[in-house]
Coordinates of C-alpha atoms in Angstrom, one line a residue:
M1 CA -10.5 70.2 -96.0
S2 CA -10.3 73.6 -97.7
E3 CA -7.4 74.1 -100.0
T4 CA -8.1 77.8 -100.3
D5 CA -8.1 78.6 -96.6
P6 CA -5.2 81.1 -96.0
H7 CA -5.4 81.0 -92.2
I8 CA -3.0 79.3 -89.8
H9 CA -5.0 77.4 -87.3
V10 CA -4.5 75.6 -84.0
D11 CA -5.0 71.9 -83.4
R12 CA -8.2 71.2 -81.4
K13 CA -6.1 69.4 -78.9
V14 CA -3.9 72.5 -78.4
L15 CA -2.3 71.3 -75.2
E16 CA -1.2 68.1 -76.9
A17 CA 0.0 69.7 -80.2
G18 CA 3.4 71.0 -79.4
A19 CA 6.9 69.4 -79.3
D20 CA 6.9 69.5 -75.5
F21 CA 4.0 67.1 -75.3
R22 CA 5.6 64.8 -78.0
N23 CA 8.9 64.9 -76.1
M24 CA 7.1 63.9 -72.9
I25 CA 5.4 60.9 -74.6
T26 CA 8.6 59.9 -76.2
S27 CA 10.6 60.0 -73.0
T28 CA 7.8 58.1 -71.2
L29 CA 7.2 55.4 -73.8
G30 CA 10.5 55.2 -75.5
R31 CA 9.1 56.0 -78.9
A32 CA 7.6 59.0 -80.7
P33 CA 3.8 58.9 -81.5
D34 CA 2.9 59.4 -85.2
A35 CA 1.5 62.8 -86.0
P36 CA -1.6 62.8 -88.2
A37 CA -1.3 64.5 -91.6
I38 CA -4.8 66.0 -91.2
V39 CA -6.1 67.5 -88.0
T40 CA -9.3 69.0 -86.7
T41 CA -8.8 72.6 -85.7
G42 CA -10.1 74.7 -82.8
C43 CA -12.6 76.2 -85.2
G44 CA -13.9 72.8 -86.2
I45 CA -12.5 72.4 -89.8
Q46 CA -10.0 69.8 -90.9
V47 CA -6.7 71.1 -92.3
S48 CA -3.2 69.8 -93.0
R49 CA -1.0 69.7 -89.9
A50 CA 1.3 72.1 -91.8
M51 CA -1.5 74.8 -91.6
T52 CA -1.5 74.7 -87.8
S53 CA 0.9 76.2 -85.2
P54 CA 1.1 76.0 -81.4
H55 CA 2.7 79.5 -81.4
P56 CA 0.1 82.3 -80.6
E57 CA 1.9 84.8 -82.9
S58 CA 1.5 82.5 -85.9
V59 CA -2.2 81.7 -85.5
T60 CA -4.3 83.9 -87.8
C61 CA -7.8 82.2 -87.4
L62 CA -9.7 84.2 -84.8
A63 CA -11.9 81.3 -83.8
C64 CA -8.8 79.1 -83.2
R65 CA -7.2 81.8 -81.2
E66 CA -10.3 82.0 -79.0
H67 CA -10.4 78.2 -78.6
A68 CA -6.7 78.1 -77.6
Q69 CA -7.2 80.9 -75.1
Q70 CA -10.0 79.1 -73.5
E71 CA -8.2 75.7 -73.4
Y72 CA -5.1 77.3 -71.8
A73 CA -7.2 79.2 -69.2
R74 CA -9.1 76.0 -68.3
F75 CA -5.8 74.1 -68.0
A76 CA -4.5 76.9 -65.7
D77 CA -7.5 76.6 -63.4
L78 CA -7.4 72.8 -63.2
T79 CA -3.6 72.8 -62.5
E80 CA -4.0 75.4 -59.8
R81 CA -6.7 73.4 -58.1
L82 CA -4.8 70.2 -58.4
G83 CA -1.8 71.7 -56.7
G84 CA -4.0 72.5 -53.6
V85 CA -5.3 69.0 -53.2
P86 CA -3.6 66.9 -50.4
G87 CA -1.6 64.0 -51.9
S88 CA -1.5 65.7 -55.4
P89 CA 1.1 64.4 -57.7
I90 CA 2.2 68.0 -58.4
A91 CA 3.5 70.2 -55.6
G92 CA 1.8 73.5 -54.9
D93 CA 4.6 75.7 -56.2
Q94 CA 4.9 73.6 -59.4
A95 CA 1.2 73.9 -59.9
T96 CA 1.4 77.7 -59.4
Q97 CA 4.2 77.9 -61.9
A98 CA 2.4 75.7 -64.5
A99 CA -0.8 77.8 -64.0
R100 CA 1.2 81.0 -64.5
W101 CA 2.7 79.6 -67.7
A102 CA -0.7 78.6 -69.0
R103 CA -2.3 81.9 -68.2
D104 CA 0.5 83.7 -70.0
R105 CA -0.1 81.5 -73.0
A106 CA -3.8 82.2 -72.8
Q107 CA -3.1 85.9 -72.7
R108 CA -0.9 85.6 -75.8
F109 CA -3.6 83.9 -77.7
A110 CA -6.1 86.5 -76.6
G111 CA -4.0 89.1 -78.3

């Protein structure tokens, strides 16, 4: 872990890093998961969780921004495909809306 790194990074598991994911786990299981103090980032280094952000406007590490952009774009593609599968647990219009949200997020990380 570098103490002199001035950049704000994104957690390698960017889709699982925000409050929305923690709230979903909490509502499902009835208890909040512990957040680790040190996380691996999208650029591959380990930093304090305090040096990460799920918000595109706050992330200053270019490699982490690229990682997050790719992860959100991949999620959008997978979600869109899942919505078109018969018997899918997510309806087509919900999949389209989720994919639109993820593509917007990817665009914000792309800059």
